[in-house]
Coordinates of C-alpha atoms (C1' of nucleotides) and ligand atoms in Angstrom, one line a residue:
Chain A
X516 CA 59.9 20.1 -57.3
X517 CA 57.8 22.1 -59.7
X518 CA 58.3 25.3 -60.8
X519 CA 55.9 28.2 -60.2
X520 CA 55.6 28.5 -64.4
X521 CA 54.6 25.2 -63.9
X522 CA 51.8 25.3 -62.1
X523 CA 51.0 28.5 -64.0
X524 CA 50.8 26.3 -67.3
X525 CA 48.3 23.5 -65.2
X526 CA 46.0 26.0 -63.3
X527 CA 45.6 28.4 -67.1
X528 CA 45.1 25.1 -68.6
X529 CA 42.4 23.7 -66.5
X530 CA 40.7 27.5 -66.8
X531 CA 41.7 28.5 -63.0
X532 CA 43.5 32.1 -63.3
X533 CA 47.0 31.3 -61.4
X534 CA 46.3 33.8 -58.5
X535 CA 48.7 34.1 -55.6
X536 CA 46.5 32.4 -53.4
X537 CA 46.7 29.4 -56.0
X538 CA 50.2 29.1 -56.8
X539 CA 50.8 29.4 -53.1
X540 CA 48.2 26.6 -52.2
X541 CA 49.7 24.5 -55.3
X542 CA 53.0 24.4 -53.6
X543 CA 52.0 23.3 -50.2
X544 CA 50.0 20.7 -52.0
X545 CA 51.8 19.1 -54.6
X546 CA 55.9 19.8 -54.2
X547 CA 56.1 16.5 -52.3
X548 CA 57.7 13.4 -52.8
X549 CA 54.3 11.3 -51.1
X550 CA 51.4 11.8 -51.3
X551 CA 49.3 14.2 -49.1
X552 CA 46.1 13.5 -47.2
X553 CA 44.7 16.7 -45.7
X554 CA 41.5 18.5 -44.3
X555 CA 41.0 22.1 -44.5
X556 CA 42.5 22.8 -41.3
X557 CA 45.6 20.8 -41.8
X558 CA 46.0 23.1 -44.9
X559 CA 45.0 26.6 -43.1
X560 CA 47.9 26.2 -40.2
X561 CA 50.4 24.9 -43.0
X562 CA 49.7 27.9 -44.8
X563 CA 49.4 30.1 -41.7
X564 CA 52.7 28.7 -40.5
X565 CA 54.8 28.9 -44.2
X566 CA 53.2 32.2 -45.5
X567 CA 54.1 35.7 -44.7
X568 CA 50.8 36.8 -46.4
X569 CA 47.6 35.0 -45.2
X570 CA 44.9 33.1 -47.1
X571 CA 41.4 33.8 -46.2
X572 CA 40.0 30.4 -45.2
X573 CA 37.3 30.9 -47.7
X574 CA 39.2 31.1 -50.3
X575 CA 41.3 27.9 -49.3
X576 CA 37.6 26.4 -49.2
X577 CA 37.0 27.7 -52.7
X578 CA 40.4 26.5 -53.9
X579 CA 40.5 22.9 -52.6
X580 CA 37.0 23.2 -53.9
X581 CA 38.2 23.9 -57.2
X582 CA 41.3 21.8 -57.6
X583 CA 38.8 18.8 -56.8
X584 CA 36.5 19.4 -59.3
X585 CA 39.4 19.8 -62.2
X586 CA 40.4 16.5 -60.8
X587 CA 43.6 17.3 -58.9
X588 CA 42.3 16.6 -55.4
X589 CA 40.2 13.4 -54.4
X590 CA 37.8 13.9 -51.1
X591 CA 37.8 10.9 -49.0
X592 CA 35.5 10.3 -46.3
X593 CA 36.4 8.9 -43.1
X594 CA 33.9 9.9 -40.5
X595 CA 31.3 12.8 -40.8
X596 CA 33.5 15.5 -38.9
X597 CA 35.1 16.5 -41.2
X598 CA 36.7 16.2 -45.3
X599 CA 39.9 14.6 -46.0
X600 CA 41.4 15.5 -49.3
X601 CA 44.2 13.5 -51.2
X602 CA 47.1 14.6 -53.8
X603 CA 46.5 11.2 -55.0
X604 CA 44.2 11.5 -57.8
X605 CA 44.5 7.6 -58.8
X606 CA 42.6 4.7 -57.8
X607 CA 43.5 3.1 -55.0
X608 CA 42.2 2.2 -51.0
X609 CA 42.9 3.8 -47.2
X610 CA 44.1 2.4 -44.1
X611 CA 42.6 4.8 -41.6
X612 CA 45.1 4.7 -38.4
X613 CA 42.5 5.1 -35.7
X614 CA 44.9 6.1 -33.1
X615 CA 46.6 9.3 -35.0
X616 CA 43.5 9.9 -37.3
X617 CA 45.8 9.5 -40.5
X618 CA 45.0 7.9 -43.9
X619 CA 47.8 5.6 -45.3
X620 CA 47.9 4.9 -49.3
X621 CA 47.6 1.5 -49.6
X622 CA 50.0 0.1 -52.3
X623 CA 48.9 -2.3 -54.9
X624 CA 49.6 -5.3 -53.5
X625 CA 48.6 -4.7 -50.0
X626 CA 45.0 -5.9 -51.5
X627 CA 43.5 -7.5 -54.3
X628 CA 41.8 -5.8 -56.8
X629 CA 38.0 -5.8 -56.3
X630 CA 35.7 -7.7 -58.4
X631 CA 32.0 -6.5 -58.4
X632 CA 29.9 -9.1 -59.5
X633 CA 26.3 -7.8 -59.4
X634 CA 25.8 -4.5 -60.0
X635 CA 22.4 -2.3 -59.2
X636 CA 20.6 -2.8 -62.6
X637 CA 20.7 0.4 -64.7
X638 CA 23.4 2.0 -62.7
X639 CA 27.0 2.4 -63.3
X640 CA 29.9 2.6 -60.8
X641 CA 31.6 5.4 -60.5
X642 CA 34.5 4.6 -57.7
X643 CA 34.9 1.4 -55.7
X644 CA 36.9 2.8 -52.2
X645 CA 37.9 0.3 -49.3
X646 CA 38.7 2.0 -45.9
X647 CA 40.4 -0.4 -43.7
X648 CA 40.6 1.4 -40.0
X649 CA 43.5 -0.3 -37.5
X650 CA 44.4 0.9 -34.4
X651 CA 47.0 0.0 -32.1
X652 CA 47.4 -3.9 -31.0
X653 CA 48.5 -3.9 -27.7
X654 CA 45.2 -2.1 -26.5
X655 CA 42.4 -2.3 -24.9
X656 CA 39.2 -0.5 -26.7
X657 CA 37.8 2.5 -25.3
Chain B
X134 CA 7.7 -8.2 -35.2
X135 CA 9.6 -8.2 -32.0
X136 CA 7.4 -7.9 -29.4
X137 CA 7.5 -4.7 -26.9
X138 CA 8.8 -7.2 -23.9
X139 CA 11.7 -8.9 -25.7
X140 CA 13.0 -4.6 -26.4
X141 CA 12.9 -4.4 -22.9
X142 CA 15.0 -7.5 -22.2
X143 CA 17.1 -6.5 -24.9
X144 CA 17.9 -3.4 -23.4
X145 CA 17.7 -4.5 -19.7
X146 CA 20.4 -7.1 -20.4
X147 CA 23.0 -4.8 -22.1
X148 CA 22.1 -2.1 -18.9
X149 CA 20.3 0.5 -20.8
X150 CA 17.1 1.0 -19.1
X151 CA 14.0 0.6 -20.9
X152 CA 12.3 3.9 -21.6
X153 CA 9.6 5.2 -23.5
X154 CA 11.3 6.7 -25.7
X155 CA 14.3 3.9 -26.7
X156 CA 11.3 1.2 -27.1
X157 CA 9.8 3.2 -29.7
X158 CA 12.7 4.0 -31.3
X159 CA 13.7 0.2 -31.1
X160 CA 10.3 -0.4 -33.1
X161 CA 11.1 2.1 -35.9
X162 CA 14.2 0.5 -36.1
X163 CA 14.1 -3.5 -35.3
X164 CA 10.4 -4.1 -36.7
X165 CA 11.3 -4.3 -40.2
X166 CA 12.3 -7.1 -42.9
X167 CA 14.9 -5.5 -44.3
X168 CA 18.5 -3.6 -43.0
X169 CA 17.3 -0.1 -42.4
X170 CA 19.9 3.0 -43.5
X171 CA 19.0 6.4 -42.3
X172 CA 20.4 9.4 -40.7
X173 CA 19.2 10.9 -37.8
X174 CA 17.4 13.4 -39.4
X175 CA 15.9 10.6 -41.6
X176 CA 15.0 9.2 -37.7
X177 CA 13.4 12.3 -36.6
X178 CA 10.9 12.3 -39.2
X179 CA 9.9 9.1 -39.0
X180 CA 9.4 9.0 -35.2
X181 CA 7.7 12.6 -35.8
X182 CA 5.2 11.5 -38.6
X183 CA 4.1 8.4 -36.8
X184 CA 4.1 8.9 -33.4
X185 CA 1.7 11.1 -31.2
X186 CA 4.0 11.7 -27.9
X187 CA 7.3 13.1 -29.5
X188 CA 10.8 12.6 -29.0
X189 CA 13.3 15.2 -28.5
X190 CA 16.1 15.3 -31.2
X191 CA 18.9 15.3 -28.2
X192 CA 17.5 12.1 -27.0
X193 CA 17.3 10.7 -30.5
X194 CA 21.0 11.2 -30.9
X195 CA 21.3 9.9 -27.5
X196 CA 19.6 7.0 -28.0
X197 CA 21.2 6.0 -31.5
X198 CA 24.3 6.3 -30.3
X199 CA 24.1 4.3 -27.2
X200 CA 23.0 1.6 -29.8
X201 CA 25.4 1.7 -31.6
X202 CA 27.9 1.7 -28.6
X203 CA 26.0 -1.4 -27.5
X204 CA 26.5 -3.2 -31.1
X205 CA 23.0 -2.8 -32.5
X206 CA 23.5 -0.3 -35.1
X207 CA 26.6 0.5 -37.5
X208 CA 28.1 3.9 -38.4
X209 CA 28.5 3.8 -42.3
X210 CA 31.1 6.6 -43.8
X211 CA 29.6 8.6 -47.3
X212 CA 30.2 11.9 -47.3
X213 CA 31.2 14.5 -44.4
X214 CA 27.9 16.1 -44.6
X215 CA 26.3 13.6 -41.8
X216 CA 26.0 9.7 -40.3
X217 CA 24.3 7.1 -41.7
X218 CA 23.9 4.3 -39.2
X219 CA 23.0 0.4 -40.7
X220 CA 21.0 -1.9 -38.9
X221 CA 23.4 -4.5 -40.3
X222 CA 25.6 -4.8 -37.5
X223 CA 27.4 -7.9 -39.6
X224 CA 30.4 -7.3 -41.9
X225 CA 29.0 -6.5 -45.1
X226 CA 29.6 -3.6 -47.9
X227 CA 27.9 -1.1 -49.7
X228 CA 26.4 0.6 -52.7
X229 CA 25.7 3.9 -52.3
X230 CA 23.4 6.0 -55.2
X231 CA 24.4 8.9 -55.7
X232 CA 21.0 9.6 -57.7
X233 CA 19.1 9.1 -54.8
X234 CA 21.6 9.1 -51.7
X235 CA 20.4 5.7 -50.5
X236 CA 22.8 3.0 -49.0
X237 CA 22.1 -0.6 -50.1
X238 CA 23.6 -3.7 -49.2
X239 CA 25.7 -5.8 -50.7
X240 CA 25.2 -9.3 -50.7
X241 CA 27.6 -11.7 -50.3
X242 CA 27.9 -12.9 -54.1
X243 CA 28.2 -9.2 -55.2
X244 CA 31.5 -9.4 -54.3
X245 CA 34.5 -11.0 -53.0
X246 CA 36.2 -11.2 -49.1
X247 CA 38.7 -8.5 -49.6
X248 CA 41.8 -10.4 -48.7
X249 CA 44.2 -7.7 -46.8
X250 CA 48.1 -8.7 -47.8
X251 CA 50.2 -6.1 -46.1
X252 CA 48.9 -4.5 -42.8
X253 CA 50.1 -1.2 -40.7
X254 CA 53.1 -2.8 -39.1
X255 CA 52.1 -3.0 -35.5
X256 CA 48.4 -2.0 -36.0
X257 CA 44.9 -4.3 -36.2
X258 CA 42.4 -4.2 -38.6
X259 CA 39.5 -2.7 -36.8
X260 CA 37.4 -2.8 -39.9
X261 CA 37.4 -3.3 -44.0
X262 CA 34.8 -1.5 -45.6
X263 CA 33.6 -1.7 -49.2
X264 CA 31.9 1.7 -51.1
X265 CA 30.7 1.5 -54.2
X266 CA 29.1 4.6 -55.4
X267 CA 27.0 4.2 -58.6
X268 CA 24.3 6.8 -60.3
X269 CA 22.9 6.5 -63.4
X270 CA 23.8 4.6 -66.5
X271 CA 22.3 6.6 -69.0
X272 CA 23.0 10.4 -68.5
X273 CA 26.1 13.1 -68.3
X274 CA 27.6 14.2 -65.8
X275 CA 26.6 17.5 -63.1
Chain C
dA1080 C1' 44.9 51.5 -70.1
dC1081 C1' 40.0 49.9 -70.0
dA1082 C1' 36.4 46.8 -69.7
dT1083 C1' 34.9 42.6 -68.0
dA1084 C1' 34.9 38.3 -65.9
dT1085 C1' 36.8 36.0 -62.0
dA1086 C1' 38.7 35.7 -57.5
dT1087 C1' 39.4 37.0 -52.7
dT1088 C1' 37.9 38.4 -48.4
dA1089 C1' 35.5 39.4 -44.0
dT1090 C1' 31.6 38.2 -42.2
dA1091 C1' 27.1 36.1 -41.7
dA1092 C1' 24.3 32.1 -42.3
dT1093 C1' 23.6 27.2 -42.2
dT1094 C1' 23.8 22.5 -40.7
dA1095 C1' 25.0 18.6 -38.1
dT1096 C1' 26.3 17.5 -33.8
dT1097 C1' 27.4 17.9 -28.9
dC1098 C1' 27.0 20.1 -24.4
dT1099 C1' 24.6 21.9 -20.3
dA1100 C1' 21.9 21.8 -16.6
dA1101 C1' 17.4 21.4 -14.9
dA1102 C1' 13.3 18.3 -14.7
dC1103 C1' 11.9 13.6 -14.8
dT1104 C1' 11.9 8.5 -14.2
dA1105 C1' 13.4 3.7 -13.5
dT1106 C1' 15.5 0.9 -10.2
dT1107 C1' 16.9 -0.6 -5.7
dG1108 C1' 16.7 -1.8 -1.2
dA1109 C1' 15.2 -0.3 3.5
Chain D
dT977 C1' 5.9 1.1 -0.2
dC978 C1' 8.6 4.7 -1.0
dA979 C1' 12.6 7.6 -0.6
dA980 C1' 17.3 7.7 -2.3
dT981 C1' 20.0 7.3 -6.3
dA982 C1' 21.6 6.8 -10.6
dG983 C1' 20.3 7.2 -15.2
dT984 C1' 17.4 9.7 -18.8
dT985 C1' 15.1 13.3 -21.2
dT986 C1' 14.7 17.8 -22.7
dA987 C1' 15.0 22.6 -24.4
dG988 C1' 18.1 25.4 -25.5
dA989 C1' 22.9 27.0 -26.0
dA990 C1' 27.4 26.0 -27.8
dT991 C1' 30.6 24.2 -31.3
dA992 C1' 32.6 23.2 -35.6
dA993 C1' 32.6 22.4 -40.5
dT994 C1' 31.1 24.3 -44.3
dT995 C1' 28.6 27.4 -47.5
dA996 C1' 26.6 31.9 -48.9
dT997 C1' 26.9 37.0 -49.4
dA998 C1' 28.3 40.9 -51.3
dA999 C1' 31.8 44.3 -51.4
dT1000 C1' 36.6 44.8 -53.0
dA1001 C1' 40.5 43.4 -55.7
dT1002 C1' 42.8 41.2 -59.5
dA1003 C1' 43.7 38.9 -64.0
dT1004 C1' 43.0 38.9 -68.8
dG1005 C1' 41.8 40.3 -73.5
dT1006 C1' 41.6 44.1 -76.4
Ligands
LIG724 MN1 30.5 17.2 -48.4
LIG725 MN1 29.4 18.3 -39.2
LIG726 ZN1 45.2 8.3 -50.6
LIG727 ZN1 24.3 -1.9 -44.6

DNA sequence: ACATATATTATAATTATTCTAAACTATTGA
DNA sequence: TCAATAGTTTAGAATAATTATAATATATGT
């Protein structure tokens, strides 16, 4: 549980002016025990829901928006619907559960780490990112 | 170079019905060497600069998404701006340059079969997918 | 408190994609 | 052969995510 002097200290420090609309959107996204995996519109109604004041949705655009480029956010993609944004800023891979539409973490040791043997000549890799999709076992596909 | 009758057998036999319009836009995608990336909009032009009867862009989204429904074409995940689809329908991963926003294939060699360890209790693996994004070695960052 | 740079907001614009419903076409079988 | 039918194409409208605009409000340094 961080304190609100606390994420005063990381958004002054990262040159973001701790606004309300910050500091509000800081504690919906990182007072948590797990990680979060979002999209905008998960954060709108949590926000809609918790606050008495309301955040324009541009500015929760702007902010995520923000947070990701100072490195506090990671955008994942999925599919091309929609962003998915993640609390977890370190490396690591998704299991995409196609039957809720959620991303799971998965731990080290779920999967090996990857070894990229040939690279493209004169190009360096930024971010290696497996997305495993599952769905439910008992099915039958759509 | 697939000729025009074996499209038409090829569609025929998984009950789409060989128009005018699919058995062009199987040539633009099935005559070629290589795997072919592209988005729809990267489609449109194509079919727009080379042929002289056009194709509506409803019927192009139509049409690539029945393939793929039928198993000739992949949907690959980047970004959440829009779909690539792979004419790679096998298991493979990718590169992605984010210089130039093309998708390239890995080749087995490149790297390893991504051994899964610990699934989603109760779930299947649907797919395991492999992005690398690289850009270039020599220059800073935007 | 004042000046200035930044941030927020409502709203409009943009873009990719899907939907609609009317016109058209491939297939089937009488 | 040809009408009936089911499937397809199309222009255009609708939707949904995201970004842009520009006016108002706020944070910060002096
Ligand atoms: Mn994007
Ligand atoms: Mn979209
Ligand atoms: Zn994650
Ligand atoms: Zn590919």
């Amino acid at each position: 549980m961080l304190k609100n002097s606390e994420f005063i200290d990381k958004l002054r420090s990262s040159g973001l002016r701790p606004t309300k609309q910050r500091l509000k959107i800081c504690e919906v996204l990182f007072n948590r025990d797990k990680t979060f995996h979002f999209t905008i519109n998960d954060l709108a109604k949590i926000i809609s829901a918790k606050l008495n004041e309301k955040i324009s949705l541009a500015t929760i655009y702007n902010t995520v928006h923000a947070f990701k480029n100072k490195g506090y956010l990671k955008e994942i993609s999925i599919n091309s619907d929609k962003s998915y944004f993640d609390t977890n800023i370190t490396n690591h891979h998704h299991f995409f559960d196609e039957d809720t539409n959620q991303l799971i973490d998965c731990n080290k040791g779920d999967i090996e780490t990857i070894n990229i043997k040939n690279n493209i000549t004169g190009k360096k890799i930024n971010s290696v990112e497996v997305l495993i999709k599952v769905a439910s076992d008992n099915q039958n596909q759509k």
